[in-house]
Short mmCIF file of C-alpha atoms and ligand atoms in Angstrom, two decimals:
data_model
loop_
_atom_site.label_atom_id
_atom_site.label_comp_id
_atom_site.label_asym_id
_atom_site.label_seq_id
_atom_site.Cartn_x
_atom_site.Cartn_y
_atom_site.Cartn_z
CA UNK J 764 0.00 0.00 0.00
CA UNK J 765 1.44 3.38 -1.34
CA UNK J 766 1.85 6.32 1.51
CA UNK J 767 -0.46 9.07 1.92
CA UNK J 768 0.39 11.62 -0.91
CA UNK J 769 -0.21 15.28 -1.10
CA UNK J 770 0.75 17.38 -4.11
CA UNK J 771 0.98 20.88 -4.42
CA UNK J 772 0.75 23.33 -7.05
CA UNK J 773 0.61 27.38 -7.70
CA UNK J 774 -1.87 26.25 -10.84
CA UNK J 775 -4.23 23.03 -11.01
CA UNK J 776 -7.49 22.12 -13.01
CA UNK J 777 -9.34 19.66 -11.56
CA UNK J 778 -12.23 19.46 -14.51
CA UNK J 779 -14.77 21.50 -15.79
CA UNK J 780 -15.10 25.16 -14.94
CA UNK J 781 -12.59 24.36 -11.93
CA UNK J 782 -9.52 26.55 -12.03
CA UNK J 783 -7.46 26.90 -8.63
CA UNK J 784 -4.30 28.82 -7.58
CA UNK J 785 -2.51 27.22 -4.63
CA UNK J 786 -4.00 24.41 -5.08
CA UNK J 787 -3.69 20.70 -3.36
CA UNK J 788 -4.34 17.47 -3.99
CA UNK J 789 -4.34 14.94 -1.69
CA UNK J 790 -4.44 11.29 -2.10
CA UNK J 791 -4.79 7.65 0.12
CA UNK J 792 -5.50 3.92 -0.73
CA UNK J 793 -5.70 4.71 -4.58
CA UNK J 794 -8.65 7.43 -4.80
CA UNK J 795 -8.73 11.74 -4.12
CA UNK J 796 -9.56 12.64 0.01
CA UNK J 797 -8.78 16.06 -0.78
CA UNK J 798 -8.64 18.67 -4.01
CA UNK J 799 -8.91 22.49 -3.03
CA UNK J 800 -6.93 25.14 -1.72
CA UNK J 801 -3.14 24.17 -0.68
CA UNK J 802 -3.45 26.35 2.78
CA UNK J 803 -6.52 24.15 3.85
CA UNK J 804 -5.06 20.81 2.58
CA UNK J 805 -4.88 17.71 5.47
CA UNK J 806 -1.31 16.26 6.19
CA UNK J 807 0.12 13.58 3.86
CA UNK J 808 3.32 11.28 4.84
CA UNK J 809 4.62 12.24 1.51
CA UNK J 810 4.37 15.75 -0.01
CA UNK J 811 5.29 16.69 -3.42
CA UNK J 812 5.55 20.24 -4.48
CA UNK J 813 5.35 21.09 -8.43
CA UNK J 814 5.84 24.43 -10.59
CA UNK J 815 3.90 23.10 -13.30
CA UNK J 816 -0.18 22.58 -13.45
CA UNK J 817 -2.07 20.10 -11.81
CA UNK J 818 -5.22 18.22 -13.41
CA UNK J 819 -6.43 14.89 -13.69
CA UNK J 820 -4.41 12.27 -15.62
CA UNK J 821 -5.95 11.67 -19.44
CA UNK J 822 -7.85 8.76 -20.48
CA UNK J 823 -7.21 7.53 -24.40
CA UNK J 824 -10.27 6.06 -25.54
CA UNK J 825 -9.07 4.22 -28.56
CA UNK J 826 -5.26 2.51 -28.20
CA UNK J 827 -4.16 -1.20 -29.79
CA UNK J 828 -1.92 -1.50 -26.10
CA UNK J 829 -0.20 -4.74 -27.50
CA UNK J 830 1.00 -2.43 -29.84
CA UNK J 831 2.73 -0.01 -27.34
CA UNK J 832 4.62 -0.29 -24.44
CA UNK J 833 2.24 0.34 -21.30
CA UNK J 834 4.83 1.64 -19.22
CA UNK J 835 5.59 4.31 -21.68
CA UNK J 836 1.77 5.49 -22.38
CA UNK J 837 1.32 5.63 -18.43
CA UNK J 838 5.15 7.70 -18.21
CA UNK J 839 3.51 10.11 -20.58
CA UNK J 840 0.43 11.10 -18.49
CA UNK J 841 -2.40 8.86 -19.71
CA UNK J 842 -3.49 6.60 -16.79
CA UNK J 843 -6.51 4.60 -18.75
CA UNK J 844 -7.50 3.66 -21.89
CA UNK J 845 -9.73 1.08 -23.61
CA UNK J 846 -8.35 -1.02 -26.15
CA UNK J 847 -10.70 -1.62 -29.12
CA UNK J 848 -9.59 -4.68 -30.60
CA UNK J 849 -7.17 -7.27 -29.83
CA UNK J 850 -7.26 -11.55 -29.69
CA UNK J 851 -9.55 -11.66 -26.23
CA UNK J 852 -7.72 -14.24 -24.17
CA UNK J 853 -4.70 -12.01 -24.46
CA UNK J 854 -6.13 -8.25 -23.97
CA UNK J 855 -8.99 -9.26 -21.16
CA UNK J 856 -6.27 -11.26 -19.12
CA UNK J 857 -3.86 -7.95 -19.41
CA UNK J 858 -6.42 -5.66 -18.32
CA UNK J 859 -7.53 -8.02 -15.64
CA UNK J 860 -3.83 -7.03 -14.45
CA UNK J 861 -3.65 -3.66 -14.91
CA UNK J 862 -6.35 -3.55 -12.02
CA UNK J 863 -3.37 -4.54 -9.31
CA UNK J 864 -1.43 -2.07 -7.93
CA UNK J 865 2.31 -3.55 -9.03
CA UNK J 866 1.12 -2.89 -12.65
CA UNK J 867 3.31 -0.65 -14.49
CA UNK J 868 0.77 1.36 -16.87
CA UNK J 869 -2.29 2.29 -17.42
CA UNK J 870 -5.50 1.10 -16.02
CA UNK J 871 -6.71 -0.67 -19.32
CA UNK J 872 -10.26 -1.77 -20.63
CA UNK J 873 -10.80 -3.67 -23.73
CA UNK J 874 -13.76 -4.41 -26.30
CA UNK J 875 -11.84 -7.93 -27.08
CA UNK J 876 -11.93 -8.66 -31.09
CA UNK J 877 -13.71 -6.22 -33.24
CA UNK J 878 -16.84 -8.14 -34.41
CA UNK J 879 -16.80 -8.29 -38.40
CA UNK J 880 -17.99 -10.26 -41.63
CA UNK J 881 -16.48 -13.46 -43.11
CA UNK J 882 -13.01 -12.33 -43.98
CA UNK J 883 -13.74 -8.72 -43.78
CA UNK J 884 -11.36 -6.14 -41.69
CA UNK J 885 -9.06 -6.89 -39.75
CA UNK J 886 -9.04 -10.17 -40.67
CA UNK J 887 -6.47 -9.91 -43.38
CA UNK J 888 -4.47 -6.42 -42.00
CA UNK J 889 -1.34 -7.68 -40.92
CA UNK J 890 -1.47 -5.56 -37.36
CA UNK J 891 -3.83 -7.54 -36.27
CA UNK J 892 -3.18 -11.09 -34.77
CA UNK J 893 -5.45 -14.03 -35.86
CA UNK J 894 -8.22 -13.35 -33.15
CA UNK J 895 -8.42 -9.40 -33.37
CA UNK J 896 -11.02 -10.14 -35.99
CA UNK J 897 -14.15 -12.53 -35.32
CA UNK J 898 -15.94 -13.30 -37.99
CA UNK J 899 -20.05 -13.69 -37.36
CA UNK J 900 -22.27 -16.31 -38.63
CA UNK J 901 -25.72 -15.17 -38.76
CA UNK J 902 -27.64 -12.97 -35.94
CA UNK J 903 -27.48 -15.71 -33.37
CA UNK J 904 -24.18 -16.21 -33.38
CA UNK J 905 -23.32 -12.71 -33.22
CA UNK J 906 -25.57 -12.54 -30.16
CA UNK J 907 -23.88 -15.40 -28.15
CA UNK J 908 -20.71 -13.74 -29.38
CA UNK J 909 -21.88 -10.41 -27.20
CA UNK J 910 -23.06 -12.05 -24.67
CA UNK J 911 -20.37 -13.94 -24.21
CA UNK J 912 -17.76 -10.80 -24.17
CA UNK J 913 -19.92 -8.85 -21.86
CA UNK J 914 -19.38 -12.24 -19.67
CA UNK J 915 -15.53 -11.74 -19.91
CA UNK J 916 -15.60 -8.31 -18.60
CA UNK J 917 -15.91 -6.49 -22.33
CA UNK J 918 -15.73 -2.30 -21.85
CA UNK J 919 -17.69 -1.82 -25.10
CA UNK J 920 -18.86 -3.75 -28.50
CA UNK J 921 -16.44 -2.97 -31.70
CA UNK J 922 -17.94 -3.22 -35.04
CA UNK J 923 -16.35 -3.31 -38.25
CA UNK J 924 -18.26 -1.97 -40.65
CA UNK J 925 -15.49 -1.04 -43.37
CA UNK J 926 -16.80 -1.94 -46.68
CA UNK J 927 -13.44 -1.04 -48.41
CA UNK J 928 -11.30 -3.62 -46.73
CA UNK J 929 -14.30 -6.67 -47.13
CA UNK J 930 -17.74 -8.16 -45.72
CA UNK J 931 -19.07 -6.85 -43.12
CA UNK J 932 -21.70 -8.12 -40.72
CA UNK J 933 -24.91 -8.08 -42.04
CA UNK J 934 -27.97 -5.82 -41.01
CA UNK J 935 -29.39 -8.82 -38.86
CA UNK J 936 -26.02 -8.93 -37.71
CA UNK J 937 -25.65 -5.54 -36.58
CA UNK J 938 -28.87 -5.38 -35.26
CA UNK J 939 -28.08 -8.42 -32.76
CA UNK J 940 -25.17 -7.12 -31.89
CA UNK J 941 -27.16 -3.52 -30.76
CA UNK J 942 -29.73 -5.03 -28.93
CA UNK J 943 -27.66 -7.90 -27.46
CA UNK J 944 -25.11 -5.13 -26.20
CA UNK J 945 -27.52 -2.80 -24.57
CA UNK J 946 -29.33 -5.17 -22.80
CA UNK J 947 -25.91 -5.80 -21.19
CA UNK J 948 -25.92 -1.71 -21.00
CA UNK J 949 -22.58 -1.89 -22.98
CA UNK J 950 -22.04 0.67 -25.55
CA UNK J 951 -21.26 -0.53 -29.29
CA UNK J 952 -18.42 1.25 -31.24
CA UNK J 953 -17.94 1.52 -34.72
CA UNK J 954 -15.31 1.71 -37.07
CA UNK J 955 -17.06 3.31 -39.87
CA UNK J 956 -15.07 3.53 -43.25
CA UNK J 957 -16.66 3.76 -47.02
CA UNK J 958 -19.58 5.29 -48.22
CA UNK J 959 -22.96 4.73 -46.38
CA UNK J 960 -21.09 2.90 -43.09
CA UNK J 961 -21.66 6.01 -40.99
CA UNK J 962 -25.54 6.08 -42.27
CA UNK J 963 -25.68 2.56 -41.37
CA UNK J 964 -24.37 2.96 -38.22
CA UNK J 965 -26.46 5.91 -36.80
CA UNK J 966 -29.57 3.52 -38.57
CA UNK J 967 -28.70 0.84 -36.61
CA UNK J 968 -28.48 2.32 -33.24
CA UNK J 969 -24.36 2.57 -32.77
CA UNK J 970 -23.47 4.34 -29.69
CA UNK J 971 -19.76 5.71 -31.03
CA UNK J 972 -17.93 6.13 -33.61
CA UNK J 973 -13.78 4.49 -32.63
CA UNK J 974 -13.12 6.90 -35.22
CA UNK J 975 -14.37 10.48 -36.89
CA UNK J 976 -15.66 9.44 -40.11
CA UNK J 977 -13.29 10.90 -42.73
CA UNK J 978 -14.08 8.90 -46.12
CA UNK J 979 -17.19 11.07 -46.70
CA UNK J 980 -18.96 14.34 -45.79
CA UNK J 981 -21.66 13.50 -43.68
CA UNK J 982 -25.05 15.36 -44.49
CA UNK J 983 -26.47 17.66 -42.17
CA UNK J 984 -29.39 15.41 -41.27
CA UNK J 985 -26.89 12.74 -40.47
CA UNK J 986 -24.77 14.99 -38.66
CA UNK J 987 -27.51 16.02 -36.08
CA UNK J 988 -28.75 12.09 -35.92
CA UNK J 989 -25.69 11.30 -34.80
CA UNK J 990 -25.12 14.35 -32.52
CA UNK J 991 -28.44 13.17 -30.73
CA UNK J 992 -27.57 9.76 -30.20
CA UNK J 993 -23.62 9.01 -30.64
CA UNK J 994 -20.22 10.48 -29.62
CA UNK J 995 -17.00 10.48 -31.79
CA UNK J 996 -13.30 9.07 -30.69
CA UNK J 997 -11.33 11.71 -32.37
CA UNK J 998 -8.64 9.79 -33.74
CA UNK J 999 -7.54 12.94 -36.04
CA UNK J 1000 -4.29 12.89 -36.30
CA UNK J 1001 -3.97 8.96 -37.40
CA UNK J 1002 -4.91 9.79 -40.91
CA UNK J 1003 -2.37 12.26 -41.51
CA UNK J 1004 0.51 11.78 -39.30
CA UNK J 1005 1.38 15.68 -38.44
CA UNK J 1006 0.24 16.58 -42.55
CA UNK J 1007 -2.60 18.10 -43.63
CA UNK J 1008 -4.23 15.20 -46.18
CA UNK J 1009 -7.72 14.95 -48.00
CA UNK J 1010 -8.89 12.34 -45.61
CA UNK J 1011 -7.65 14.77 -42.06
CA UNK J 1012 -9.67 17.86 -43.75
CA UNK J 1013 -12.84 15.57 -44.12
CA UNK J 1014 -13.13 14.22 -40.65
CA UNK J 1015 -12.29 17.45 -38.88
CA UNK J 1016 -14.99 19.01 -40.84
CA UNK J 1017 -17.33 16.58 -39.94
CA UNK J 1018 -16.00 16.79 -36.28
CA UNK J 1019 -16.76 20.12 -35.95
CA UNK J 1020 -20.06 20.32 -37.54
CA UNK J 1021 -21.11 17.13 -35.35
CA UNK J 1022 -19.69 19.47 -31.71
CA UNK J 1023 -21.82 22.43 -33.58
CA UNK J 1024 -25.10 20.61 -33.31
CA UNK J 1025 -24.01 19.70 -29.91
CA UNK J 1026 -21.87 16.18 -30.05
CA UNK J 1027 -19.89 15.01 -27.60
CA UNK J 1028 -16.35 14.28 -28.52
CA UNK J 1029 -13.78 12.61 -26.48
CA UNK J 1030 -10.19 12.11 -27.26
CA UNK J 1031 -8.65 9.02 -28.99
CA UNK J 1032 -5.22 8.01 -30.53
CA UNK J 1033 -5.46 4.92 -32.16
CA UNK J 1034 -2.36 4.14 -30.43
CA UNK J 1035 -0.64 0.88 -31.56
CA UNK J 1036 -1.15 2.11 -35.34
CA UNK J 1037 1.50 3.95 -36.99
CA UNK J 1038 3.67 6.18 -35.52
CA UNK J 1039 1.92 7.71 -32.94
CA UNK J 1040 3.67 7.99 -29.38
CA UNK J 1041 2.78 6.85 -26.09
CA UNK J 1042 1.65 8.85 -23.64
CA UNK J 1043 -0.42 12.23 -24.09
CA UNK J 1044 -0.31 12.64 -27.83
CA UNK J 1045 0.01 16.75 -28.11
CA UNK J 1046 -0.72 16.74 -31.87
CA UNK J 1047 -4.29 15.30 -31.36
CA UNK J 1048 -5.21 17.89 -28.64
CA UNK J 1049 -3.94 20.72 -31.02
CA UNK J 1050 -6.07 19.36 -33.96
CA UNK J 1051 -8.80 19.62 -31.81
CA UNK J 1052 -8.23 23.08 -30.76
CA UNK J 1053 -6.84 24.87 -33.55
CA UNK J 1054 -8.95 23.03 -36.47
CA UNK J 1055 -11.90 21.46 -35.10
CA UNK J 1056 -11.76 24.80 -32.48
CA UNK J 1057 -12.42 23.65 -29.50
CA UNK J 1058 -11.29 25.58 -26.24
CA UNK J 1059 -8.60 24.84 -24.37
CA UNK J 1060 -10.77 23.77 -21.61
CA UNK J 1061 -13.02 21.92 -24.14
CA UNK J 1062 -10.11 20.00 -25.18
CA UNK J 1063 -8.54 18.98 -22.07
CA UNK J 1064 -12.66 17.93 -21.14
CA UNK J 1065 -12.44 15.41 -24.05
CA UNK J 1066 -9.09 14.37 -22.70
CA UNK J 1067 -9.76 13.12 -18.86
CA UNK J 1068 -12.16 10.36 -17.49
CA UNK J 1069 -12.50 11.94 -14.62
CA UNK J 1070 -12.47 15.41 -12.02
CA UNK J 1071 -10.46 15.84 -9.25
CA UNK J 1072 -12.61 15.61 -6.43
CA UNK J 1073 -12.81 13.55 -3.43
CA UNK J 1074 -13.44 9.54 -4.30
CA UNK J 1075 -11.93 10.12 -7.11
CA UNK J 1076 -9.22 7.64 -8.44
CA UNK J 1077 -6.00 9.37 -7.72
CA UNK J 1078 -4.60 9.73 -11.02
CA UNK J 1079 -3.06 13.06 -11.65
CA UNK J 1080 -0.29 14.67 -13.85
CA UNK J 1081 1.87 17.73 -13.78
CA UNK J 1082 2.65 19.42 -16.71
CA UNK J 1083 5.01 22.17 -17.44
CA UNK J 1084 2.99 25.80 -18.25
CA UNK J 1085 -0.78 26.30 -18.39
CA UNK J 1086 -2.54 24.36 -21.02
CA UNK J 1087 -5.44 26.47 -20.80
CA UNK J 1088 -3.68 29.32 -22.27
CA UNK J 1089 -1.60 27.23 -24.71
CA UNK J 1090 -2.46 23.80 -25.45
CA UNK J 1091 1.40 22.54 -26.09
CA UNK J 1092 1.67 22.34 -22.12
CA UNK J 1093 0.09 19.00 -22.26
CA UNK J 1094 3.16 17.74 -24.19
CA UNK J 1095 5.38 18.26 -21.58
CA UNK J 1096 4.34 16.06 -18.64
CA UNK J 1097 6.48 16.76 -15.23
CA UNK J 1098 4.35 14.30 -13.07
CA UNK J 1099 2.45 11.18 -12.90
CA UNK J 1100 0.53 9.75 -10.15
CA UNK J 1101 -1.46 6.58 -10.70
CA UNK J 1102 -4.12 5.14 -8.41
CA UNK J 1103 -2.20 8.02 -5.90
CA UNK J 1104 1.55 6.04 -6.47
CA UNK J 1105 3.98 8.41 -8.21
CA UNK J 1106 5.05 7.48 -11.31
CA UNK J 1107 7.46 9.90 -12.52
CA UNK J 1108 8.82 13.24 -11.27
CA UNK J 1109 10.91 14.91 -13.37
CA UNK J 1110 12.58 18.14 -13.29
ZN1 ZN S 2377 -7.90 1.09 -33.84
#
């Protein structure tokens, strides 16, 4: 069992509309006892003081972690994520351990395979091993296959329904899957790619999309369907790698029409997928602030599971400057504190 911990900072954020100077947080047994002003903070048996800017550690909603090294994603200030699609026996029995406290990265939940048609994607990418894929036989099968995940501890439902890469599950299909998944109260995510998918999706009663659409511009009607009922994983900076391509200008438009009629947008890496690096991924918050335009604070929202606040899993970062001002801040991580263990504290 880790000490008592207290940080202290001149600057911290602990969510929403929550900006303190001189501000504390203290931590015991894993969750937040205290987050307010530094003066009024309860002892601690160990006390860190940083320069930099307190808030809550972030949470990437979309990683491959098999892909990655969890060590480094957790070094780099993300303390969860969910990892939407890998073989099952492997990614539920490493997120089973991620749960104990001698685990060195993130806290990590997992859809298991992504559910798709008879040879259709992933089956044949060469990222993912045999298993990452599973393959559905009619609308019974594909409800025993939910069923079945939701048994094993499954975070969410991925569905592929990329019609460039091969089959996907049918319409019965897909509509098992829905109703077999919410009557578990699991959400189902989609990967959406080729024309009509994202239609389909909304149709069908998909709860997310694992990635903004970006092989088509949605139509406004579709755009406020899915605003109503969906949220996006932003995953912007996958399709472009730090350049400015065809498919990067489609999905941020889309992205930012979908937060105009009121969507809810959380942040996502794809991690495990080209070169993107563990840890906060800076480029993907500043697509989302200086292209799709969120704020700041609207950015760093999508960003974190959670507030600081007491009960609260004590997962916090430092970072260097104040990433409500300038957004880059969040690249350069000083602190990590994990289920209220520290991580990392660097200079
Ligand atoms: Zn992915």
């Amino acid at each position: 069992m880790s000490p008592s911990l207290k940080v202290k900072a001149p600057l911290a954020w602990f969510g929403p509309g929550r900006v303190r100077r001189h501000a504390a947080v203290v931590a015991d047994r894993g969750v937040v006892t205290y987050a307010g002003p530094s003066a009024a903070a309860p002892a601690a048996e160990e006390r860190i003081e940083v320069e930099g800017f307190l808030m809550p550690a972030v949470a990437d909603r979309h990683v491959h972690i098999r892909l990655s090294d969890p060590a480094a994603v957790l070094f780099g200030g993300v303390a969860a994520v969910r990892d939407l699609a890998w073989t099952p026996d492997e990614i539920f029995a490493l997120a089973g351990a991620s749960e104990l406290p001698s685990f060195n990265g993130p806290i990590i939940r997992a859809a298991g395979p992504m559910l798709t048609g008879k040879g259709g994607y992933p089956t044949q990418d060469r990222w993912a091993p045999p298993g990452t894929g599973l393959e559905l036989d009619g609308p019974d099968h594909a409800r025993r296959v939910v069923t079945e995940l939701a048994s094993r501890g499954a975070a969410a439902i991925k569905v592929s329904l990329n019609v460039e890469a091969g089959p996907t599950p049918s319409d019965g299909e897909l509509a098992s899957i829905v109703e077999a998944a919410h009557a578990r109260a699991l959400p189902v995510t989609a990967h959406v790619q080729g024309r009509g998918q994202a239609e389909r999706a909304v149709g069908a009663g998909v709860d997310e999309f694992a990635h903004t659409p970006w092989t088509e511009r949605l139509s406004e009607s579709l755009i406020d369907a899915a605003a109503r009922s969906m949220r996006i994983v932003s995953t912007l900076d996958i399709l472009s790698y730090g350049n400015i391509t065809p498919e990067l200008r489609t999905a941020c438009d889309n992205l930012a029409r979908f937060r105009a009629a009121g969507g809810v947008v959380v942040y996502g890496t794809d991690l495990g997928n080209g070169p993107i690096p563990p840890g906060i991924h800076v480029r993907e918050a500043l697509l989302l602030h200086e292209v799709v335009r969120m704020t700041p604070e609207e950015v760093m929202t999508a960003m974190t599971a959670t507030v600081l606040e007491p009960g609260a899993p004590a997962d916090v970062i430092a970072v260097d400057g104040d990433p409500l001002q300038r957004v880059e801040a969040l690249g350069r991580v000083r602190l990590v504190v994990r289920a209220g263990r520290v991580v990392t504290a660097g200079s």
